[in-house]
Coordinates of C-alpha atoms and ligand atoms in Angstrom, one line a residue:
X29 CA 0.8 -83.9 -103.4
X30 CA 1.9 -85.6 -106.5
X31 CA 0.8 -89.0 -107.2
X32 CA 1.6 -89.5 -111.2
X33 CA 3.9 -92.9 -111.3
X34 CA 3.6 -93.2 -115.0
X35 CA 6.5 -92.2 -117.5
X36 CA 5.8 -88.2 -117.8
X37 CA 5.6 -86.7 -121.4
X38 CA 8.8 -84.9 -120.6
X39 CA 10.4 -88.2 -119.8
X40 CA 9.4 -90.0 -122.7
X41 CA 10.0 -87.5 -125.4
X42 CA 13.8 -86.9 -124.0
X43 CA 14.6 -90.5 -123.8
X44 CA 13.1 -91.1 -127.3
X45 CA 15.4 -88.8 -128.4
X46 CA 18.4 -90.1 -126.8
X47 CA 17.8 -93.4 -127.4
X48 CA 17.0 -92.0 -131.5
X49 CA 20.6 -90.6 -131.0
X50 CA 22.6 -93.2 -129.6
X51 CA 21.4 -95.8 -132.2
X52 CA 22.3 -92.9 -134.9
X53 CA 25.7 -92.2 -133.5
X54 CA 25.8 -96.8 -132.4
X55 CA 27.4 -96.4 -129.3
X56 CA 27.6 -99.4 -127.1
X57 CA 25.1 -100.8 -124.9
X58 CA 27.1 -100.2 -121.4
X59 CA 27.5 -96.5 -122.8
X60 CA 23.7 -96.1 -123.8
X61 CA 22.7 -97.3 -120.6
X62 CA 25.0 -95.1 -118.7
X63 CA 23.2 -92.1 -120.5
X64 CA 19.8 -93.6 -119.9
X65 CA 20.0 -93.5 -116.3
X66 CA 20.1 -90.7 -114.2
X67 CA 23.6 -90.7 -111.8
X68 CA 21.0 -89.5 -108.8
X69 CA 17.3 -89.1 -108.3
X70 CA 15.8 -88.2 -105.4
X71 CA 12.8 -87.4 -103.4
X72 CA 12.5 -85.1 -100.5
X73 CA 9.9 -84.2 -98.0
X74 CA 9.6 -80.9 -97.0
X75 CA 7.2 -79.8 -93.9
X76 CA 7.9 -76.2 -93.8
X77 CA 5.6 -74.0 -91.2
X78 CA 4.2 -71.4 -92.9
X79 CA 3.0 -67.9 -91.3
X80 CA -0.4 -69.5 -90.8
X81 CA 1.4 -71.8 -88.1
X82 CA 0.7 -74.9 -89.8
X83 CA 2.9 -77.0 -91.3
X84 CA 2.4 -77.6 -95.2
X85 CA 4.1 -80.5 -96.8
X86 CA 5.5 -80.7 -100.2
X87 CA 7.2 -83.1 -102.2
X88 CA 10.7 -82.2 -104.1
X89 CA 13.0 -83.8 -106.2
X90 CA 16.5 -83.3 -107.5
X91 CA 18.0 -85.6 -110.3
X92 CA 21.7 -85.4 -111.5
X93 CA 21.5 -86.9 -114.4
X94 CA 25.6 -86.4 -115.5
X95 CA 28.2 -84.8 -114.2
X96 CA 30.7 -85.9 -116.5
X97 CA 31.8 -82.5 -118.3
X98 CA 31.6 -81.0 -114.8
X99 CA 28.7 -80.0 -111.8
X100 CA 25.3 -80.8 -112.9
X101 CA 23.2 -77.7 -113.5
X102 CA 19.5 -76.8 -114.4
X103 CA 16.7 -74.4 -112.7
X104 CA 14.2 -75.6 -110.0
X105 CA 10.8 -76.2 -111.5
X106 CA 8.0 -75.2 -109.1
X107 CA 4.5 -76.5 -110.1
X108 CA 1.8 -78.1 -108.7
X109 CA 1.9 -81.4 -111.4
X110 CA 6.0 -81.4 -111.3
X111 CA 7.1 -85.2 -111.0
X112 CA 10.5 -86.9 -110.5
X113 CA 10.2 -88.3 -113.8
X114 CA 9.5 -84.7 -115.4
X115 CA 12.7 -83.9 -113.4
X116 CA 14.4 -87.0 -114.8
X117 CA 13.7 -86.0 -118.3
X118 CA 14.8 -82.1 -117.9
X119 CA 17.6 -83.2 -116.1
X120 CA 18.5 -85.3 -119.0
X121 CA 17.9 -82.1 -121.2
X122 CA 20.2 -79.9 -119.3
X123 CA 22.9 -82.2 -120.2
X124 CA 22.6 -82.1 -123.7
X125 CA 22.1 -78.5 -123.7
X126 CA 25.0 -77.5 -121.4
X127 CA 27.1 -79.8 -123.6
X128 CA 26.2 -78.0 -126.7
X129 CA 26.2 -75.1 -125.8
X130 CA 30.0 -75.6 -124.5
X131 CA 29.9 -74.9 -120.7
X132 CA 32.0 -77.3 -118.2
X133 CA 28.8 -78.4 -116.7
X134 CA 26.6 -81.7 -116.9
X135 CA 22.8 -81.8 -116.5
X136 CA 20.6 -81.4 -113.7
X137 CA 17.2 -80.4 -112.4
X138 CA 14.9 -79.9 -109.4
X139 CA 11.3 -79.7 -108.9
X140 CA 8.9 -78.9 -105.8
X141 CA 5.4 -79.6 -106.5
X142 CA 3.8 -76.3 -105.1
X143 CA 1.7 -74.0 -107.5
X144 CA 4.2 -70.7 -107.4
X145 CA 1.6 -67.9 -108.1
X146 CA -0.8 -68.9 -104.9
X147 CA 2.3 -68.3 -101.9
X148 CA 2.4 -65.3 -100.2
X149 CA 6.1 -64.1 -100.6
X150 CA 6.4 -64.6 -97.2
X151 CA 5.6 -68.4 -97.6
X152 CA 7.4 -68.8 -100.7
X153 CA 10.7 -67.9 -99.1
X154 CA 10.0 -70.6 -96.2
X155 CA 9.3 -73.2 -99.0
X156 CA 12.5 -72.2 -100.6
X157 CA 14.6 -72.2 -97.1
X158 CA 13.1 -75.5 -96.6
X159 CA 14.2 -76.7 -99.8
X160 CA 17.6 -75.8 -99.6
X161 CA 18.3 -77.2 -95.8
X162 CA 16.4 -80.4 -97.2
X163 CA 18.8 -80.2 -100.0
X164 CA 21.8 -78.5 -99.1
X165 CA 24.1 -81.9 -99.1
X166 CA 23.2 -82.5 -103.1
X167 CA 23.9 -78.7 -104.2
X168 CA 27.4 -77.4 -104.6
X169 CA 29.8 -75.7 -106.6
X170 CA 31.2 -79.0 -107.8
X171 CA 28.3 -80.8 -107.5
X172 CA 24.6 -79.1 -108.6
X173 CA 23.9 -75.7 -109.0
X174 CA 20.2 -75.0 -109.6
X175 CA 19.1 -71.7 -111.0
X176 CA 15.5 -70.3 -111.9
X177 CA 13.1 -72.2 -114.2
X178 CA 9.4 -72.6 -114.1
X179 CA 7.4 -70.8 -111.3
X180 CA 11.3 -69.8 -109.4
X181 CA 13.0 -66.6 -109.7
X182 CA 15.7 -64.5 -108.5
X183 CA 14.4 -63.3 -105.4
X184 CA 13.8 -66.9 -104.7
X185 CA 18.0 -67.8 -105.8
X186 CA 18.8 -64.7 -103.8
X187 CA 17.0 -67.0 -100.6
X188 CA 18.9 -70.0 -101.4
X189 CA 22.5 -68.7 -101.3
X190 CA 21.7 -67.0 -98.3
X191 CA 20.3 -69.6 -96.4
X192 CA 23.2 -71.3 -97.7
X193 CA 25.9 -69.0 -96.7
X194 CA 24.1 -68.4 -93.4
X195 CA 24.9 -71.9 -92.1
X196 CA 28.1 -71.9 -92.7
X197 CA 28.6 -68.4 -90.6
X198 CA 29.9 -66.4 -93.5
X199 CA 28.2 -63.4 -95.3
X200 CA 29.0 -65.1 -98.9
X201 CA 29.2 -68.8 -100.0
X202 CA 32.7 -70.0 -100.9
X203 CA 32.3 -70.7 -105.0
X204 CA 28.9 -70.5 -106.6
X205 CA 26.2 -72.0 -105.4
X206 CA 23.5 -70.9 -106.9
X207 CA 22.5 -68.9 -110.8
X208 CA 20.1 -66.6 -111.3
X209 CA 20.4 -64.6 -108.2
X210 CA 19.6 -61.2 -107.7
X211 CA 22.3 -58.7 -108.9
X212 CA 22.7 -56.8 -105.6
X213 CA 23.8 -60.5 -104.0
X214 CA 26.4 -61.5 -106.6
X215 CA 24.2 -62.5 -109.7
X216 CA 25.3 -61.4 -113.4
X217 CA 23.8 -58.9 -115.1
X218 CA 21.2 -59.8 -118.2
X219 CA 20.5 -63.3 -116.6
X220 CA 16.7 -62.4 -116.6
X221 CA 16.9 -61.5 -120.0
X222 CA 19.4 -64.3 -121.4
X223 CA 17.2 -67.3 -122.0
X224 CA 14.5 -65.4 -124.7
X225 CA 17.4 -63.3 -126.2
X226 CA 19.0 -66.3 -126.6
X227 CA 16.1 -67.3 -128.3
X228 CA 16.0 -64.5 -130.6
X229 CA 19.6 -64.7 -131.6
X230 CA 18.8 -68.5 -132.6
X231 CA 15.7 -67.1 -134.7
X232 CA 17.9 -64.1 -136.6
X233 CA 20.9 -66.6 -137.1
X234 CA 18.1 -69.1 -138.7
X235 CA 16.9 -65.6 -140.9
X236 CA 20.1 -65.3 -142.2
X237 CA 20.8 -68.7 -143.1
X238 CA 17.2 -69.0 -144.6
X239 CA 17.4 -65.6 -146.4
X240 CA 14.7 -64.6 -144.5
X241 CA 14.0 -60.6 -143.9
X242 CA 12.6 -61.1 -140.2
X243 CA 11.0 -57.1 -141.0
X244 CA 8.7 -59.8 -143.2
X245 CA 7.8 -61.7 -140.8
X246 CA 5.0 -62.9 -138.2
X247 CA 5.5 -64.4 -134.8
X248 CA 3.1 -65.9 -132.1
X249 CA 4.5 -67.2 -128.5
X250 CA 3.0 -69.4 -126.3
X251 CA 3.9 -68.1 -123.0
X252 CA 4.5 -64.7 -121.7
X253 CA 6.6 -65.7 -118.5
X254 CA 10.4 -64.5 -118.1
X255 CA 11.3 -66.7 -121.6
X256 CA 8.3 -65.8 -123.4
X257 CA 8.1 -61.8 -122.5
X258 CA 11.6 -61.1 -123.0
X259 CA 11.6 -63.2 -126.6
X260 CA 8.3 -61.2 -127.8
X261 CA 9.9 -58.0 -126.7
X262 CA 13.6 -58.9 -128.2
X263 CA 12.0 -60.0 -131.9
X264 CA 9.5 -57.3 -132.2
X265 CA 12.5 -54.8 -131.5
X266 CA 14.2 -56.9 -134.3
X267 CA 11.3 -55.6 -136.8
X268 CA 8.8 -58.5 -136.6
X269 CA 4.8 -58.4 -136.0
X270 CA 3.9 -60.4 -133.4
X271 CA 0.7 -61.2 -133.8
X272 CA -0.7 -63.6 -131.1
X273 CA 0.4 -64.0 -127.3
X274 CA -0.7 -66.4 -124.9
X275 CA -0.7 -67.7 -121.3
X276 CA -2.8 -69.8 -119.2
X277 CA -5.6 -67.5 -119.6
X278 CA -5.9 -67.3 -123.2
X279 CA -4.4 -66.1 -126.7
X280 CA -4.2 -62.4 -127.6
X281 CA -4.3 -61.5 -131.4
X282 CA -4.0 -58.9 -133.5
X283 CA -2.9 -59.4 -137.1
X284 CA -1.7 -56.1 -137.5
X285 CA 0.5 -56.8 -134.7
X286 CA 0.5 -56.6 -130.8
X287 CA 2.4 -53.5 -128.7
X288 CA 4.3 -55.6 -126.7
X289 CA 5.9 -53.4 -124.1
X290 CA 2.3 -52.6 -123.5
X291 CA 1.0 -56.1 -123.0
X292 CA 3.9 -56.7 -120.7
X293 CA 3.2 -53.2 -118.7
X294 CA -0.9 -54.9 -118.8
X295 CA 0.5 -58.1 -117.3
X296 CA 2.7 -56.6 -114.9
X297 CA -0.8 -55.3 -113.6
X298 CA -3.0 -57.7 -114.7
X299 CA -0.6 -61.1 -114.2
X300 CA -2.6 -62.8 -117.3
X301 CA -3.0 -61.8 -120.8
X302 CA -6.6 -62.1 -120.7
X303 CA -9.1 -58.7 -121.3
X304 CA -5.7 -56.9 -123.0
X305 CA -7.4 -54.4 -124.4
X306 CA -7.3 -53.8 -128.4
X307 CA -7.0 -57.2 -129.6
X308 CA -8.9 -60.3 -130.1
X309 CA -9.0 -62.7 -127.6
X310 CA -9.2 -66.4 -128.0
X311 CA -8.7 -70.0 -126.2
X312 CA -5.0 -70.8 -124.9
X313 CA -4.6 -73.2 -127.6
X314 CA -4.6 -71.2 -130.2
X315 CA -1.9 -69.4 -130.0
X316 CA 0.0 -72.7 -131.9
X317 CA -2.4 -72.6 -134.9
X318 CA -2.2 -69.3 -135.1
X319 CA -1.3 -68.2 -139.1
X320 CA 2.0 -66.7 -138.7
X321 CA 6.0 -67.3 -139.8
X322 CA 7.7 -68.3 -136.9
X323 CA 5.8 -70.3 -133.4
X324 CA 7.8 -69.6 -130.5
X325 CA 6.4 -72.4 -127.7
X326 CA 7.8 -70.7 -124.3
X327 CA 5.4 -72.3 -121.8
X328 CA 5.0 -75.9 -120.7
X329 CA 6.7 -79.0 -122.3
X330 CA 4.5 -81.9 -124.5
X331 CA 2.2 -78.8 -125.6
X332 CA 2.5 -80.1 -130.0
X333 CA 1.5 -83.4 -130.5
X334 CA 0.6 -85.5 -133.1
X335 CA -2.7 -84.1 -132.1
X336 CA -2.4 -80.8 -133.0
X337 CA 1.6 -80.7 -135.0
X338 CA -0.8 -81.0 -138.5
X339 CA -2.7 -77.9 -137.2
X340 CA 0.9 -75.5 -137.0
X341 CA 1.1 -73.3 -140.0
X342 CA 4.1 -71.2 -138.7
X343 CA 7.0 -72.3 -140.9
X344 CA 10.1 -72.3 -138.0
X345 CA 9.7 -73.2 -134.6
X346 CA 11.7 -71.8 -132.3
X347 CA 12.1 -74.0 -128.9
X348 CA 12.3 -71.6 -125.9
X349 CA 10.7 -74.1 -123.3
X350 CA 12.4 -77.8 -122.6
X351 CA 10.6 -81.0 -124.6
X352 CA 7.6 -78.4 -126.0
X353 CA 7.2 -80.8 -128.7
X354 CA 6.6 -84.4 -128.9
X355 CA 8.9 -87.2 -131.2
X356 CA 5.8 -87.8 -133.1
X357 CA 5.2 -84.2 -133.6
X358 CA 9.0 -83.7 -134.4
X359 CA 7.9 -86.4 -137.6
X360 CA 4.9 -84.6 -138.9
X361 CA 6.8 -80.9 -138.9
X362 CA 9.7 -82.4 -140.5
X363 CA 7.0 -83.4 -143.3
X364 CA 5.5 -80.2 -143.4
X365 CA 8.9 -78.8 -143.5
X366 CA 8.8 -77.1 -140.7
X367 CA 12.4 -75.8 -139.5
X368 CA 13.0 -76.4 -136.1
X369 CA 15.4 -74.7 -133.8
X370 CA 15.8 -77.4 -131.0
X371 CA 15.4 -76.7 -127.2
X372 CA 18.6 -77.8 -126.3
X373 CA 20.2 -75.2 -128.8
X374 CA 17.5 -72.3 -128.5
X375 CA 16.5 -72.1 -124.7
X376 CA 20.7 -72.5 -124.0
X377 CA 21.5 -68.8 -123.5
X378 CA 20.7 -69.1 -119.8
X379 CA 22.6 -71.9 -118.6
X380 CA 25.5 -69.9 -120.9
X381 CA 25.2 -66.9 -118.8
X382 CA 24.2 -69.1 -115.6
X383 CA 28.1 -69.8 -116.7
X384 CA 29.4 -66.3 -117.1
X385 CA 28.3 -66.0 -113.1
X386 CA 29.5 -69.2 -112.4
X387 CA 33.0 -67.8 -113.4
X388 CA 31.9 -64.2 -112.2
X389 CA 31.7 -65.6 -108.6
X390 CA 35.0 -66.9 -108.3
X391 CA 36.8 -63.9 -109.8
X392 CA 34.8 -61.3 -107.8
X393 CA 34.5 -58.8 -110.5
X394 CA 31.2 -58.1 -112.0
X395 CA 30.8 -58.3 -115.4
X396 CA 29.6 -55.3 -117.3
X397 CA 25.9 -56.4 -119.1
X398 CA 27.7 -55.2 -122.5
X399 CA 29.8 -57.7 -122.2
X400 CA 27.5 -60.2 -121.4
X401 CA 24.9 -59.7 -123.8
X402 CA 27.5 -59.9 -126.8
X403 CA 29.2 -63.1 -125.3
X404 CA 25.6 -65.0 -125.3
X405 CA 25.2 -63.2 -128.7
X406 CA 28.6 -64.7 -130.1
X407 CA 28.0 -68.1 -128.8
X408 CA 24.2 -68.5 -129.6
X409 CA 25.6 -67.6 -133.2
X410 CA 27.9 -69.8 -133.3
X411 CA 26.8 -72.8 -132.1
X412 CA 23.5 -72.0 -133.8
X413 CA 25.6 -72.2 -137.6
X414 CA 27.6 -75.0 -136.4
X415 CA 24.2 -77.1 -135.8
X416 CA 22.7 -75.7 -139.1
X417 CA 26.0 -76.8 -141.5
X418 CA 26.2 -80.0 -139.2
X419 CA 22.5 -80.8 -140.5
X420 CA 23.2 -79.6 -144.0
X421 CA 26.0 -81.5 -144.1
X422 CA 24.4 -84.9 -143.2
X423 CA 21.2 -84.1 -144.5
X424 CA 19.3 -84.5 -141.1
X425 CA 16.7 -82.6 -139.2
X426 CA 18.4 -79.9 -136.7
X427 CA 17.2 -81.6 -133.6
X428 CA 19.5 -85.1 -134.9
X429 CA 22.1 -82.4 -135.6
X430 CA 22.0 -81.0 -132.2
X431 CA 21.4 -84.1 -130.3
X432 CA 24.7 -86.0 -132.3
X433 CA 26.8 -83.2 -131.5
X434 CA 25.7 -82.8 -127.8
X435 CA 26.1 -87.0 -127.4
X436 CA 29.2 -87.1 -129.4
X437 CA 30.4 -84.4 -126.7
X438 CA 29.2 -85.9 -123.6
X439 CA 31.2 -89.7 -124.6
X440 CA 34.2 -87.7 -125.2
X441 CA 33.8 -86.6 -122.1
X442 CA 33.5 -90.0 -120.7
X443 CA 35.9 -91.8 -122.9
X444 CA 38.5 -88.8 -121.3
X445 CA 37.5 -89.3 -117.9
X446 CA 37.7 -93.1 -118.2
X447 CA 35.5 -95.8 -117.8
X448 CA 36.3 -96.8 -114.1
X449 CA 33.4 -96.2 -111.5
Ligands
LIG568 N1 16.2 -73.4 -116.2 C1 17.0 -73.0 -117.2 C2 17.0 -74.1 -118.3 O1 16.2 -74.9 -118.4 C3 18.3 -72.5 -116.8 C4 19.3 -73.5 -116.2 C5 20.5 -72.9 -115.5 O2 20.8 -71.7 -115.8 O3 21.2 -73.6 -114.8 O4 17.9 -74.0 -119.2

């Protein structure tokens, strides 16, 4: 059970760069401490009985942080060290991001603190079931739909909307519920694959604004989960060497580049990177100091610092996880030059085609994946060169860029909606 009371990393860092952002953009007090503050945040117990016959308690917490431009949306984080103030600063995240990247949704997020990998599938679906009657009153088509995020998956969305449609009697839910799910249930094709292709759209739209011949070019990731994998497959398809890979149990490198459909094939056997045969293997951490072009951080949030941002020689870093990087290590890379593509703009392609199902659901007519994978690609573009002019334009790093445009969007929002309670 978690016990961490302090501010998290996540927490801090998002704030800092709200609060950054509101005194950039000087909106009023009442205004920045409507956005401060999350509209809900709470804490659930779940005492699940697992097929050991005991019961095993777990904390979990949801936090709608806005649902101004419409239901609050984000993934369900499932990790042992997950707090509500972790939530509270994703939450926050998601509603940039969804505002940004131009869906009708505001910003949410859930967490159960439960280590993923060490259920039995069996005992992961009862966590999940328990989740979901625990917190079946806060999720809603109009009100939060969760989706996958770390240590959650389709299966485990596929268990949700079940258990959900299954107390109300009826073999679907009425509206969506629920993102992410399995195919065969109503999910969307490309989902799975829409957050790191995002990515890599963000990364080629930055290569041709750059003049950059990504054919030249390097790449490490940290993290070789569902964002990581797919973004290391996706830019070494694209023509560039990825030379280092890492996970939890270590860094995988070879200059001359890695075969990444075989190291995902390895881990699909293996689970970790570790032992991959024909490369060098080396701590977790360095995978970030790793001499290459572009850093793609696709694991945990708070991982560069001002610790270790003077140690990065890649020259772009790409965001695919939330809050990756630290306001202090924001300032150092900005020194070095570093360009950065921000989380909220990079990591957005899968609340965009969380959105696409969204709609899917309503219209009962599956889209083909074609046209899914070129509406992310058209709208990662796009909102990718409007952030990049934006910054040109004002002369300011792209994170201010996207974070003024994202803000400026969300007190629209509230200005439109009005300012009574
Ligand atoms: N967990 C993902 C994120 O952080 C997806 C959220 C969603 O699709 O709702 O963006």
């Amino acid at each position: 059970m978690n016990t961490k009371t302090v501010q998290s990393g996540i927490l801090s860092t998002s704030l800092q760069n709200y609060l950054e952002t509101a005194k950039r953009l000087k909106l009023d007090d009442a205004l920045i401490a409507r956005l401060a503050t999350p509209k809900e945040r709470i804490e659930l117990s779940l005492m699940p009985v697992f097929p050991d016959g005991q019961v095993h308690p777990f904390k979990a917490f949801i936090v709608r942080h806005s649902d101004t431009l419409g239901p609050s949306k984000g993934g369900i984080r499932m990790t042992a060290d997950v707090t509500l103030d972790d939530v509270n600063g994703l939450a926050m995240e998601m509603t940039w991001k969804t505002a940004l990247i131009g869906v009708p949704f505001g910003g949410g997020k859930s967490g159960i603190c439960c280590e993923a990998h060490t259920l039995t599938p069996a005992a992961k679906e009862i966590l999940i079931r328990s989740f979901t009657r625990a917190a079946h009153r806060h999720i809603g088509p109009e009100i939060y739909v969760p989706a996958p995020d770390m240590g959650t998956n389709q299966a485990d969305m596929g268990h949700i909307s079940d258990c959900i449609s299954y107390s109300s009697g009826t073999s679907i839910t009425h509206g969506c519920f629920v993102t992410g799910k399995p195919v065969i249930t109503g999910g969307i094709l490309g989902r799975k694959e829409a957050t790191g292709r995002g990515v890599v759209h963000t990364i080629l739209a930055a290569c041709e604004k750059l003049k950059l011949d990504i054919q030249d070019l390097t790449v490490a990731v940290q993290g070789f989960g569902n964002v990581g994998s797919v973004a290391a497959m996706e830019v070494a398809r694209a023509g560039a060497r990825v030379v280092a890979v890492a996970d939890i149990s270590g860094t995988v490198y070879d200059p001359k580049g890695l075969d990444i459909s075989a190291l995902d094939k390895y881990c699909q056997q293996h689970e970790y990177v570790k032992d991959f045969p024909n490369a060098q293997h080396l701590p977790s951490s360095a995978v970030l100091e790793t001499d290459c072009d572009i850093l793609i951080p696709a694991a945990a949030g708070s991982q560069i610092t001002q610790d270790n941002a003077h140690k990065v020689k890649a020259k772009i870093i790409a965001e695919g996880a939330n809050a990756p990087l630290t306001p202090q290590a924001d300032e150092i890379l900005e020194k070095n030059n570093v360009f950065l593509i921000p989380d909220i703009l990079c990591n957005a392609g899968g609340v965009f085609v969380s959105y696409l199902e969204y709609t899917q659901e309503t219209q009962h007519e599956q889209m083909t994946v074609e046209a899914v994978e070129s509406r992310l690609a058209q709208r990662m573009v796009k909102r990718f060169n409007e952030v990049y002019d934006y910054a040109q334009s004002e002369k300011i790093p792209m994170r201010h860029a996207a974070m003024n445009l994202a803000v400026k969007t969300v007190v629209e929002g509230i200005n439109a909606r009005g300012l009574h309670p």
